[in-house]
Coordinates of C-alpha atoms in Angstrom, one line a residue:
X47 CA -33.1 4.0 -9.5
X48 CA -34.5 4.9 -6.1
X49 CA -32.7 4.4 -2.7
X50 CA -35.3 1.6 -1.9
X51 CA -35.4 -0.2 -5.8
X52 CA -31.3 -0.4 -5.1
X53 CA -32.6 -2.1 -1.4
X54 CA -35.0 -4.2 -2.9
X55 CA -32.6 -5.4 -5.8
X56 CA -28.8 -5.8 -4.2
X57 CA -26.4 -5.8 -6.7
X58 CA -24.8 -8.8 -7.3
X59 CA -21.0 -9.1 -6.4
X60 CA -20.1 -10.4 -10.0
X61 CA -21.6 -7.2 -11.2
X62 CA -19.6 -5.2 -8.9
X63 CA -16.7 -7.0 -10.2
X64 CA -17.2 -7.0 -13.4
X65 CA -17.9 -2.6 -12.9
X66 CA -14.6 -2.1 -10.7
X67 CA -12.7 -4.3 -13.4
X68 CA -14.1 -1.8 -16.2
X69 CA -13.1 1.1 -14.1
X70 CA -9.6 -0.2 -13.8
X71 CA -8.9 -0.9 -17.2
X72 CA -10.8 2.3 -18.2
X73 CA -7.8 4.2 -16.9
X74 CA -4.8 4.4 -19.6
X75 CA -2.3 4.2 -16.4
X76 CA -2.9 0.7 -15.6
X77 CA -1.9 -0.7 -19.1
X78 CA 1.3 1.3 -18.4
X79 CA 2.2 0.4 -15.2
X80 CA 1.4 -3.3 -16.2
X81 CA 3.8 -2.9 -19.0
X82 CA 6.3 -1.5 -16.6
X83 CA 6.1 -4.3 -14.4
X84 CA 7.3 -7.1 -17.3
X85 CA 10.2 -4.3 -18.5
X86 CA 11.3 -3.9 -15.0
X87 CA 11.6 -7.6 -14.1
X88 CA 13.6 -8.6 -17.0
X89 CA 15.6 -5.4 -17.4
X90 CA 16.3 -5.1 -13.5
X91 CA 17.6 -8.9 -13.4
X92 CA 19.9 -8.9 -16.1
X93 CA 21.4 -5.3 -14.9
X94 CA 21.9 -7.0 -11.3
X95 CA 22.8 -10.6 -12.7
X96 CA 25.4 -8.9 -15.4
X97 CA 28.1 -8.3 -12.8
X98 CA 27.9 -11.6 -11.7
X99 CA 31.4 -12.6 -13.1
X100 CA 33.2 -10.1 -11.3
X101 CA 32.5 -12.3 -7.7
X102 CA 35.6 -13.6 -6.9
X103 CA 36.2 -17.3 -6.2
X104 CA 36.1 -17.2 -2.7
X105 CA 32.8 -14.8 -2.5
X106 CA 31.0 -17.5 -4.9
X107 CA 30.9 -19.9 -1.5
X108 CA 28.5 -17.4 -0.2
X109 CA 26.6 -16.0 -3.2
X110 CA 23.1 -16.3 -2.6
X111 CA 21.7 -18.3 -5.5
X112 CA 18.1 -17.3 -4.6
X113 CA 18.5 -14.3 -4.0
X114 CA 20.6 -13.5 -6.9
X115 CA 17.6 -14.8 -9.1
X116 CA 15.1 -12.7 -7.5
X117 CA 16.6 -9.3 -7.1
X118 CA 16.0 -6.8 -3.8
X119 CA 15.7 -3.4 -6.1
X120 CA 14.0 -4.9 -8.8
X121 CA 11.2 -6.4 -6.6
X122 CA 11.5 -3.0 -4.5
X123 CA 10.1 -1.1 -8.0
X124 CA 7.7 -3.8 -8.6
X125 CA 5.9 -3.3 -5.1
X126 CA 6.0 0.8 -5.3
X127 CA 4.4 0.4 -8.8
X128 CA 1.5 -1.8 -7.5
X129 CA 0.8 0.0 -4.5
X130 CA 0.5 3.2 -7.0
X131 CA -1.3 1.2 -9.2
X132 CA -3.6 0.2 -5.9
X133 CA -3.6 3.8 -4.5
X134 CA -5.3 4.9 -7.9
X135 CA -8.0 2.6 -7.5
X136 CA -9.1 4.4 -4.9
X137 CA -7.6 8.2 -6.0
X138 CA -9.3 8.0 -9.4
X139 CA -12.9 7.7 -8.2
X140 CA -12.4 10.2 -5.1
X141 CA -10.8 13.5 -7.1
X142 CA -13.5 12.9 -10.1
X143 CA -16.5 12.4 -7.7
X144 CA -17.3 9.0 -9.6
X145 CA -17.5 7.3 -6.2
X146 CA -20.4 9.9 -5.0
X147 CA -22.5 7.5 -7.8
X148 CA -20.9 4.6 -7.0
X149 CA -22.1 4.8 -3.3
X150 CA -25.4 5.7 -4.3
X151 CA -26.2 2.7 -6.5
X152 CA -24.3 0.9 -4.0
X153 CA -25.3 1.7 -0.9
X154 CA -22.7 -1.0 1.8
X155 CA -19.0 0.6 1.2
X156 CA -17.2 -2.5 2.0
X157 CA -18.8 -4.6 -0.9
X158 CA -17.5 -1.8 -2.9
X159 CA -14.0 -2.0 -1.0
X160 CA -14.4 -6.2 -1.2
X161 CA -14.6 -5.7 -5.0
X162 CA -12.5 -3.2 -5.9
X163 CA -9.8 -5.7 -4.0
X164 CA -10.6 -9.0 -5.4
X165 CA -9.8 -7.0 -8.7
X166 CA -7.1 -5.5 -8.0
X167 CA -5.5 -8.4 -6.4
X168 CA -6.6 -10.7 -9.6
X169 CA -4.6 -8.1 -11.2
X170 CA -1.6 -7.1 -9.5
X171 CA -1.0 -11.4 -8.9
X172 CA -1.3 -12.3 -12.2
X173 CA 1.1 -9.4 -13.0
X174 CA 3.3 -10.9 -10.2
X175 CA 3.4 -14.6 -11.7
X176 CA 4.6 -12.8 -14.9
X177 CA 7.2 -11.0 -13.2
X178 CA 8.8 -13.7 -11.1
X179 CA 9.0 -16.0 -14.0
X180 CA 10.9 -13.5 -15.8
X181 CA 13.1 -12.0 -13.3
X182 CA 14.0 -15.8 -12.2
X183 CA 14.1 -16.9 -16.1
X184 CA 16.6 -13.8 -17.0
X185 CA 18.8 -13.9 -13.9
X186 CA 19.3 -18.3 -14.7
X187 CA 20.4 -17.3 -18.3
X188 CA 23.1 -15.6 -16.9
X189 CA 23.8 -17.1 -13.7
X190 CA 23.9 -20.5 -15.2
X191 CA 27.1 -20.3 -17.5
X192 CA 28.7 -19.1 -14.5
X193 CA 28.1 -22.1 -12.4
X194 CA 26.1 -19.9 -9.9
X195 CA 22.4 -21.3 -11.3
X196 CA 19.6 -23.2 -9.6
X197 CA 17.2 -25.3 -10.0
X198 CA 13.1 -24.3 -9.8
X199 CA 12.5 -27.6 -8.0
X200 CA 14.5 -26.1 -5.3
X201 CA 12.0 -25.9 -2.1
X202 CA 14.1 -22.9 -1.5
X203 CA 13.2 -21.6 -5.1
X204 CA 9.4 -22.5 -4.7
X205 CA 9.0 -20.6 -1.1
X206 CA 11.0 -17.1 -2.9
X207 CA 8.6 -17.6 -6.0
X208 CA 6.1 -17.5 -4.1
X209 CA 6.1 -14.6 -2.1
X210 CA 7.7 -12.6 -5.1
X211 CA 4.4 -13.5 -6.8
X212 CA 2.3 -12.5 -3.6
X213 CA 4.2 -9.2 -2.5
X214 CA 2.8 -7.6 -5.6
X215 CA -0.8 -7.6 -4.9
X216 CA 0.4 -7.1 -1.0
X217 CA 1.6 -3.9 -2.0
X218 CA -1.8 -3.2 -4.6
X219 CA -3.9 -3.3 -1.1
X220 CA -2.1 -1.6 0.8
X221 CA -1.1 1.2 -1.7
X222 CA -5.2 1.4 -2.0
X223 CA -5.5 2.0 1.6
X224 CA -3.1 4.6 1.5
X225 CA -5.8 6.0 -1.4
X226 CA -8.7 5.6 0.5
X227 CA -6.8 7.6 3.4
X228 CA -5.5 10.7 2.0
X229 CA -7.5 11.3 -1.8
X230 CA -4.8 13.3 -3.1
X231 CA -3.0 11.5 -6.2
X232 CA 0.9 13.2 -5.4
X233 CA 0.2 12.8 -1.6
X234 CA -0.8 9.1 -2.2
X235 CA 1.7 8.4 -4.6
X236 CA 4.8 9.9 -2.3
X237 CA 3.1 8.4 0.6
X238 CA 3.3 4.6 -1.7
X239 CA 6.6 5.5 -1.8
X240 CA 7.6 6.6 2.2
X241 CA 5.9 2.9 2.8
X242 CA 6.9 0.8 0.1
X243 CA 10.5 2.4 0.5
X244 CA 11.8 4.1 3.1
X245 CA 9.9 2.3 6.0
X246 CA 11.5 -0.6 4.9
X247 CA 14.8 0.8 5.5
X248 CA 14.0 3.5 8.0
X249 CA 14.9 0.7 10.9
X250 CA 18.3 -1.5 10.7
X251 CA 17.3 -4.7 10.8
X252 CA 20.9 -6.0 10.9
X253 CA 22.0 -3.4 14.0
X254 CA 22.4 -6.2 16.4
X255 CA 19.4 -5.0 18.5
X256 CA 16.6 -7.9 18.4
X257 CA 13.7 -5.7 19.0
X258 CA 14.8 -3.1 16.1
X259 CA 15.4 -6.4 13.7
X260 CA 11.7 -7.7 14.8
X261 CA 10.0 -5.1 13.6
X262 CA 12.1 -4.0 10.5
X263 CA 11.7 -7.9 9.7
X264 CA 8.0 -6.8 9.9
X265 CA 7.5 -4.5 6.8
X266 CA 6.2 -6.0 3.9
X267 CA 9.8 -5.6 1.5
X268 CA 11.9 -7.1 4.6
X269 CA 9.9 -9.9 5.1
X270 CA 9.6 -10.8 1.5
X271 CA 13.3 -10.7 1.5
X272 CA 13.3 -12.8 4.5
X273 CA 11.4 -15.5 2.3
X274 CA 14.1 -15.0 -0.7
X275 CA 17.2 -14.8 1.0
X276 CA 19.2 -17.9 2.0
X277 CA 20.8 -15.8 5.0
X278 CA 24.2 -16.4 3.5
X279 CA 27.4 -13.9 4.5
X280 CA 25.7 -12.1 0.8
X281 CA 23.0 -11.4 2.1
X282 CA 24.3 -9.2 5.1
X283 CA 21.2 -10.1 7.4
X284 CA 22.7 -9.5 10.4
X285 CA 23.1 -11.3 13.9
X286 CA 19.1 -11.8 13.7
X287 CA 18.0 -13.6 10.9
X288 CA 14.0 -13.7 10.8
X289 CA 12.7 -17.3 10.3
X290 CA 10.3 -18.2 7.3
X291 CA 7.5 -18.1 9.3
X292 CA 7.8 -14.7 11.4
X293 CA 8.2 -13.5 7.6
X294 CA 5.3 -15.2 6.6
X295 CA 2.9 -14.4 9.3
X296 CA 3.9 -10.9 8.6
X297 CA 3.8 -10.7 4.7
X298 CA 0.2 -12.1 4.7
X299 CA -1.1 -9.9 7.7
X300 CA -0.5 -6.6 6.1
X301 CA -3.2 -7.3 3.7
X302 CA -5.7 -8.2 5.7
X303 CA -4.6 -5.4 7.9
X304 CA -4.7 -3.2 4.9
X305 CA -8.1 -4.6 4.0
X306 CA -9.9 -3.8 7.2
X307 CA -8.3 -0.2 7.7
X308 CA -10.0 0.6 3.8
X309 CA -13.3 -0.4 4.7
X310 CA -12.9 1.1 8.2
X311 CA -11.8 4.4 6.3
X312 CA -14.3 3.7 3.5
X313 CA -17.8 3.7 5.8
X314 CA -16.6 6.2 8.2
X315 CA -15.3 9.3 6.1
X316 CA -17.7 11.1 4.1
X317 CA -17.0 11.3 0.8

């Protein structure tokens, strides 16, 4: 097909859909890493639950119940698998010079970048609803007969659910702008891993210094935990607490932030 039969006919964006969803699934990783993700959640909240009877009576006043149902480490995994997962979107096509065609057939990058987002974040979503479900479901079975359970009709339940469902496709997009950036399938994965990870610890949010607290608050892990965590003595979150909606506000801009940067990165670089 000629460069002005491809002008002449746009490709429709369910067709691009329906291509990057092919190209996902094509690739034997993402069936593992979605696999993963269910293994993870259960086995990661019954490991962390199954110490729960070793709190002592006067600690249980300040166990987080919320918290405790939707584990830090486990969720921590979750998000470093789906920005790899995300980052491989992008890595796949770049290293085998599949994007080279995919350009040419398509010739505006960010309906290309729209799509392969909309899919990834139909997948990665999905894969977080399954996840929170079963981390909350596993850690209640054990919680529960120790008097430490809670209910799902909680409105402090709902608001954790929620953003352990959306923090997985949070950290799909921006692990594919991370593969946009660099192309290199170790570099991107370890650079998943410095952002998913080791930013979110690299400032102490709890060090007593507002400004430092701010912006640790502002990494995508923090402010998820900012949504889960009661701010009980448990939680250890220091003299500056963030409020639901600095978390909020920050949890939903990286994505958009992350969105942007990819197409920016997309239509600039040559390929």
């Amino acid at each position: 097909m000629s460069v002005a039969s491809v002008a002449e006919h746009p490709v429709r964006f369910r067709d691009l859909f329906a291509s990057e969803w092919i190209k996902l699934f094509a690739q034997r990783s993402t069936y593992v890493m979605l696999g993963l993700a269910l293994l993870i959640s259960i086995g990661g909240s019954w490991l962390a639950s199954g110490g729960v009877h070793l709190v002592s009576a006067s600690a249980r006043a300040d166990y987080d119940r919320v918290s405790g149902s939707f584990k830090e480490g486990t969720f921590a995994l979750l998000a470093i698998g789906a920005g790899a997962l995300g980052a491989l979107s992008m890595v796949g096509e770049f290293s085998s010079g599949l994007i080279r065609t995919t350009f040419i057939a398509v010739p505006d990058r960010r309906r290309i970048v729209l799509a392969k987002a909309a899919v990834l974040a139909s997948v990665t979503s999905a894969a977080g609803l399954v996840a929170a479900v079963a981390s909350f479901v596993t850690a209640q079975s054990i919680l529960e007969p120790e008097q430490l359970g809670i209910s799902f009709a909680n409105p402090h339940v709902l608001q954790a659910f929620t953003a352990s469902v959306l923090v997985i496709p949070i950290s799909a997009l921006i692990g594919m702008f991370i593969g946009a950036l660099i192309r290199v399938p170790v570099a991107s994965f370890f650079a998943v891993f410095v952002a998913q990870s080791l930013l979110a610890d690299a400032l102490p949010g709890n060090s007593g210094n507002h400004l430092l607290a701010a912006i640790s608050d502002a990494m995508p892990r923090n402010a998820w935990f900012g949504l889960v965590s009661q701010h009980t003595a448990f939680d250890n979150d220091g003299p500056f607490p963030p409020g639901a909606l600095q978390c909020w506000v920050a949890l939903l801009a990286w994505p958009l932030l992350a969105l942007l940067l990819t197409a920016l990165v997309v239509r600039r670089r040559d390929v």
